[in-house]
Short mmCIF file of N, CA, C and O in Angstrom, two decimals:
data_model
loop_
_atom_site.label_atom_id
_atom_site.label_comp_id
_atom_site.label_asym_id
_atom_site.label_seq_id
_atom_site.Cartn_x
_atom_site.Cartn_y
_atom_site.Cartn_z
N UNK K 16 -21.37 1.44 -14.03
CA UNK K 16 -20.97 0.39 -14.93
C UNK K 16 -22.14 -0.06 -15.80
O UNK K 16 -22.47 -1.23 -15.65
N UNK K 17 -22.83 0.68 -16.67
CA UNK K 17 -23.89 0.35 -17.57
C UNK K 17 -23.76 -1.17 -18.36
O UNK K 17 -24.65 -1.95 -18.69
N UNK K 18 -22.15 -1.28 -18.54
CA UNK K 18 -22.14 -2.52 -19.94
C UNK K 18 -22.24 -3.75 -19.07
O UNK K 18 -22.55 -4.84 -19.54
N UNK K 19 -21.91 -3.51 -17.46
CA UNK K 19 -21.97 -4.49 -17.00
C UNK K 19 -23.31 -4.73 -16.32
O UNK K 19 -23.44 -5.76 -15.66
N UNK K 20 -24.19 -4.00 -16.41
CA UNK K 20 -26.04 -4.32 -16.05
C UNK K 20 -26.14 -3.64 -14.55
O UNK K 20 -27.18 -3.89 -13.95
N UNK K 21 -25.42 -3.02 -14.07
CA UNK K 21 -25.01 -2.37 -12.76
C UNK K 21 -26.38 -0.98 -12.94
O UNK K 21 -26.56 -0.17 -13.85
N UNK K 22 -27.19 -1.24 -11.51
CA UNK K 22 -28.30 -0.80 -11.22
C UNK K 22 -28.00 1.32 -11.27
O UNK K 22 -26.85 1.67 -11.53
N UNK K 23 -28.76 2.11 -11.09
CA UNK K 23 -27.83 3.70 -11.33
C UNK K 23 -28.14 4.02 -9.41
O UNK K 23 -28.46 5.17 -9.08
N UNK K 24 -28.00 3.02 -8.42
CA UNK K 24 -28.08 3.31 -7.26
C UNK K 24 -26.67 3.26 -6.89
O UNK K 24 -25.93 2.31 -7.14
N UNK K 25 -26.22 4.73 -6.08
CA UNK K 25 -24.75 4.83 -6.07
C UNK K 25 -24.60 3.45 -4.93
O UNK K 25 -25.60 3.10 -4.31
N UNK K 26 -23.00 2.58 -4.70
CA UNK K 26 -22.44 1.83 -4.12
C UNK K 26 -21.32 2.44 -3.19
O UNK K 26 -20.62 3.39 -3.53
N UNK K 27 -21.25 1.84 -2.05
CA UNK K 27 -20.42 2.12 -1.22
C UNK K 27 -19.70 1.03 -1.11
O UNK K 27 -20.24 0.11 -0.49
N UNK K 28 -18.13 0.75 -1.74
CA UNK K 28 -17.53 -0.44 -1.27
C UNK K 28 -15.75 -0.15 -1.41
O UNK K 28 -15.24 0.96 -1.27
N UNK K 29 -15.01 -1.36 -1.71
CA UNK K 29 -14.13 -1.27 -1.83
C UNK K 29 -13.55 -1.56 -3.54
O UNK K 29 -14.33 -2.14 -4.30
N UNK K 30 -12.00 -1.08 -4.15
CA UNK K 30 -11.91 -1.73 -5.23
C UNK K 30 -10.94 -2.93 -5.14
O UNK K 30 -9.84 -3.01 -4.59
N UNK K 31 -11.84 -4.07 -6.00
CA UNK K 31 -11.00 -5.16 -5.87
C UNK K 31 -9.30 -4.92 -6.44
O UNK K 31 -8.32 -5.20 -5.75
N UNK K 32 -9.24 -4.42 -7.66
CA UNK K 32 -7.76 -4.76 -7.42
C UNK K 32 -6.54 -4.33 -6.60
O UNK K 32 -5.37 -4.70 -6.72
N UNK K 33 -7.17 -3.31 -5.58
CA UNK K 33 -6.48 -2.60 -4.38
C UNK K 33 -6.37 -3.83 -3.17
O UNK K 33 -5.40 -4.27 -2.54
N UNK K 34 -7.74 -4.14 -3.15
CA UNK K 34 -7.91 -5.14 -2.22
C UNK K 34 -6.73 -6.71 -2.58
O UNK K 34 -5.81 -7.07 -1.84
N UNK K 35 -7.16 -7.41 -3.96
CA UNK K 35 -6.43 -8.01 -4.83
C UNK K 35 -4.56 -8.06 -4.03
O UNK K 35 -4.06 -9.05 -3.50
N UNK K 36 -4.02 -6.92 -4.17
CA UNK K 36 -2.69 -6.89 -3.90
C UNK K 36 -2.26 -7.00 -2.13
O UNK K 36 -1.09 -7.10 -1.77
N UNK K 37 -3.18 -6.96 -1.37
CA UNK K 37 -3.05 -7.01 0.06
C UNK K 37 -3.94 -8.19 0.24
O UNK K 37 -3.74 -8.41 1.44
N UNK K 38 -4.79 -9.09 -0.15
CA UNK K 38 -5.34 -9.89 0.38
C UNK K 38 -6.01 -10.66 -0.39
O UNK K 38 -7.15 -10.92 -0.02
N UNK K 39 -5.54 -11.24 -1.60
CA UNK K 39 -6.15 -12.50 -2.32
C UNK K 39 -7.16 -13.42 -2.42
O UNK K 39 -7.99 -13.74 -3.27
N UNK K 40 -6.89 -13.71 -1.49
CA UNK K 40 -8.10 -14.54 -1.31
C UNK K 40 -9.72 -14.24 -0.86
O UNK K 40 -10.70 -14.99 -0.85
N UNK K 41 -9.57 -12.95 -0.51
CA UNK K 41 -10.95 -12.68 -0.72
C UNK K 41 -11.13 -11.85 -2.35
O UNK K 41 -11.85 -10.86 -2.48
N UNK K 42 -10.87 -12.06 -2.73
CA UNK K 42 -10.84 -11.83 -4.72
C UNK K 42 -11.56 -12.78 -5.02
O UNK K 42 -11.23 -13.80 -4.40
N UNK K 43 -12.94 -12.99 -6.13
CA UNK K 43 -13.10 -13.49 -7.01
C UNK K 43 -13.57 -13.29 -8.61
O UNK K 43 -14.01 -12.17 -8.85
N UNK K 44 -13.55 -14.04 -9.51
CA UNK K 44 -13.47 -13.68 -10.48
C UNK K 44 -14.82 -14.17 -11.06
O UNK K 44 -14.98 -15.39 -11.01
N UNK K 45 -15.82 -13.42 -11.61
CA UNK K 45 -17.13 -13.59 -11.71
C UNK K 45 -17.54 -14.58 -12.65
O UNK K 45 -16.96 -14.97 -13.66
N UNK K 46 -18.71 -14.95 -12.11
CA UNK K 46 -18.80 -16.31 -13.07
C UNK K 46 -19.12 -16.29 -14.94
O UNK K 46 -18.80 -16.99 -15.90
N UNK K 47 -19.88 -15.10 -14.72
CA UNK K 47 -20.63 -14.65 -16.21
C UNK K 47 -19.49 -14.00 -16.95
O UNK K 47 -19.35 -14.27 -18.14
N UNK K 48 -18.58 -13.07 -16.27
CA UNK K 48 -18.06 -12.52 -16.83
C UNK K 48 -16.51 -12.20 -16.08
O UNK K 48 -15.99 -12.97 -15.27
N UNK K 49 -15.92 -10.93 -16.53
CA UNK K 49 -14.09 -11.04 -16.22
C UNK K 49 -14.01 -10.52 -14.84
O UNK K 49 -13.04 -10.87 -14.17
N UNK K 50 -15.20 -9.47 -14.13
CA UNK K 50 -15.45 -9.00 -13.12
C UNK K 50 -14.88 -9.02 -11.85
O UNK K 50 -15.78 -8.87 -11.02
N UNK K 51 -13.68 -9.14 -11.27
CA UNK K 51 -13.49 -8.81 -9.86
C UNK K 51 -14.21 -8.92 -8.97
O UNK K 51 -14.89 -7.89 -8.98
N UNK K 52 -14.56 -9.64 -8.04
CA UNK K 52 -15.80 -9.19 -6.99
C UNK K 52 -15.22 -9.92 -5.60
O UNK K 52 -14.96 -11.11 -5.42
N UNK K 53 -15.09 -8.78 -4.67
CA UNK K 53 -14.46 -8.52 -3.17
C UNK K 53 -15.60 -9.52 -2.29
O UNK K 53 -16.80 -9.54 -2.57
N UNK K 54 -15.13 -10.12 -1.50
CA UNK K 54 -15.62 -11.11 -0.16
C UNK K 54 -15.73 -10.36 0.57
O UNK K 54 -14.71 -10.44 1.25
N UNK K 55 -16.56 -9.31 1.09
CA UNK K 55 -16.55 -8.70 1.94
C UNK K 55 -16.35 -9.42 2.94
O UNK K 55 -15.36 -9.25 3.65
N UNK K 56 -17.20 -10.29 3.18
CA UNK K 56 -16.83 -11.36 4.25
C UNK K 56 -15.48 -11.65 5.01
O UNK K 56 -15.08 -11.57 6.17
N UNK K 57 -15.00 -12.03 3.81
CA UNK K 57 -13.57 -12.61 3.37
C UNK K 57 -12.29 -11.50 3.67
O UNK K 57 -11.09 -11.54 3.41
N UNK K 58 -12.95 -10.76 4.17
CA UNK K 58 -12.11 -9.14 4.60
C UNK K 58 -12.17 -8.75 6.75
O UNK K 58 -11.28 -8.33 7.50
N UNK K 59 -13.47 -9.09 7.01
CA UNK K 59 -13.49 -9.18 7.95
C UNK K 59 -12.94 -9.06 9.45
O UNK K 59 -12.99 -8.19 10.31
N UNK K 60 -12.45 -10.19 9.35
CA UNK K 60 -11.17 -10.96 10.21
C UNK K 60 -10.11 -9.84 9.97
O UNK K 60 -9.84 -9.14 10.94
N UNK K 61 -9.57 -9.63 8.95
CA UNK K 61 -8.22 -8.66 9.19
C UNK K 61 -8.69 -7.54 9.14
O UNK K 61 -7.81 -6.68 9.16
N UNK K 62 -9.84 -7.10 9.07
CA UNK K 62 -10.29 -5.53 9.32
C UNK K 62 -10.25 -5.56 10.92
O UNK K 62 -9.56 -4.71 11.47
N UNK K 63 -11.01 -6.60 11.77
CA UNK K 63 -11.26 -6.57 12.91
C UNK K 63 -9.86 -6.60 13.85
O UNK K 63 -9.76 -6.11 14.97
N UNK K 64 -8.84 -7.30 13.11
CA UNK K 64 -7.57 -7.65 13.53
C UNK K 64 -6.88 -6.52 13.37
O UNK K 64 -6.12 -6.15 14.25
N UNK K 65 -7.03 -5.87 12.32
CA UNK K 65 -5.93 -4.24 12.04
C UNK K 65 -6.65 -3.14 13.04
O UNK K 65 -5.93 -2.22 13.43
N UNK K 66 -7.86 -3.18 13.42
CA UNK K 66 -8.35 -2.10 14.30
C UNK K 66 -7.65 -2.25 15.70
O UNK K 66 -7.04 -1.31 16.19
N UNK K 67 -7.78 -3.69 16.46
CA UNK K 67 -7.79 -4.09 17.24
C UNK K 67 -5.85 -3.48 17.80
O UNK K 67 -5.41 -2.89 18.79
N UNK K 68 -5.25 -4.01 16.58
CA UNK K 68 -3.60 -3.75 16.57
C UNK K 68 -3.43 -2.59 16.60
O UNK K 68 -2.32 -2.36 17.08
N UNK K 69 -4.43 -0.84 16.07
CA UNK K 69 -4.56 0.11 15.81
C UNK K 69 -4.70 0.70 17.58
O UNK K 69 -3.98 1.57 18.07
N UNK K 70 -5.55 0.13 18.11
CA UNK K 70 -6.34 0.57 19.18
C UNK K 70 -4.77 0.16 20.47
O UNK K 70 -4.19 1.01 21.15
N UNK K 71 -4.55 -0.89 20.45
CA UNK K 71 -3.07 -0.76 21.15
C UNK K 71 -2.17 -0.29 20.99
O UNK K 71 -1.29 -0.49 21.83
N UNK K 72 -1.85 0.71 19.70
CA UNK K 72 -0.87 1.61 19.32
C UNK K 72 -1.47 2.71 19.80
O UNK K 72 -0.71 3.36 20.52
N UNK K 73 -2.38 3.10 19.69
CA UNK K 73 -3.11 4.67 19.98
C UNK K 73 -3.38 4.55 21.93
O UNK K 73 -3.04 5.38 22.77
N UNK K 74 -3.98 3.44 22.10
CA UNK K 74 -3.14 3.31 23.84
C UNK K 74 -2.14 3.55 24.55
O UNK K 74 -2.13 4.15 25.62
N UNK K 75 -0.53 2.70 23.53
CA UNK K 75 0.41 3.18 24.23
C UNK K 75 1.06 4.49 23.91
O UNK K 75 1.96 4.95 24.61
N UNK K 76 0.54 5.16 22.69
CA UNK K 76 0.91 6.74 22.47
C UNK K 76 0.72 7.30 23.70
O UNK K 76 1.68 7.69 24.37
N UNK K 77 -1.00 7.43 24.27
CA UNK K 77 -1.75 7.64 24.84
C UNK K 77 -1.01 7.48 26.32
O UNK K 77 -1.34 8.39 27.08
N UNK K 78 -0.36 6.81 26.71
CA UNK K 78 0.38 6.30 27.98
C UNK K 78 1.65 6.70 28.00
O UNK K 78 2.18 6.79 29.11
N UNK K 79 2.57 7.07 26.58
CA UNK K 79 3.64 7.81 26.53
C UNK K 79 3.62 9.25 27.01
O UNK K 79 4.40 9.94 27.66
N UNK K 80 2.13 9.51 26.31
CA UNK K 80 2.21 11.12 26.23
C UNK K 80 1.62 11.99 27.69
O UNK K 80 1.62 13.20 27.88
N UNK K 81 1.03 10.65 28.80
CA UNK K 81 0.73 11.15 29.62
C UNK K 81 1.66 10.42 31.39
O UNK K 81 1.38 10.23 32.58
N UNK K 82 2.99 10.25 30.31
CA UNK K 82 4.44 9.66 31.11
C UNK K 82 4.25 8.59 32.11
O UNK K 82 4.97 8.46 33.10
N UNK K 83 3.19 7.80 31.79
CA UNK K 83 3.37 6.43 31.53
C UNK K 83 4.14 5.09 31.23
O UNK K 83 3.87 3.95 31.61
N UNK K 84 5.10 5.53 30.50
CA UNK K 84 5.83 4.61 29.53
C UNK K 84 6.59 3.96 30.26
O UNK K 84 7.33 3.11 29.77
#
C-alpha cells in the first residue's frame, strides 16, 4: 500500500472487510484517513472460543469413530 505510507516489509494479518461482516466491532475506521483497521485484540475471545467449540467436535468424531458414542 505505497499511497497509504505502508513500510515494503511483507504483513501477516487478516482483511478487515472479511472480518467487518462476521464481527464488527473489532473494525475501526482510521483516524487520518478512510482505512479499515482490525482489533486484533478485539478478535481474540472468539478465536479462542471457536477453537475451543472446534476441539469438542473433533473429540466427539474421535469417540464416534472409535464406538464410543
Amino acid at each position: 500500500f505505497p499511497s497509504h505510507d505502508m513500510d515494503n516489509v511483507r504483513h501477516a494479518g487478516v482483511i478487515a472487510n472479511y472480518v467487518k461482516e462476521a464481527l464488527p466491532e473489532a473494525i475501526f475506521i482510521g483516524k487520518d484517513s478512510d482505512l479499515l483497521t482490525v482489533s486484533h485484540s478485539g478478535m481474540l475471545g472468539l478465536l479462542v472460543e471457536v477453537c475451543t467449540e472446534q476441539q469438542k467436535r473433533i473429540e466427539e468424531l474421535e469417540r464416534r469413530l472409535n464406538g464410543h458414542a
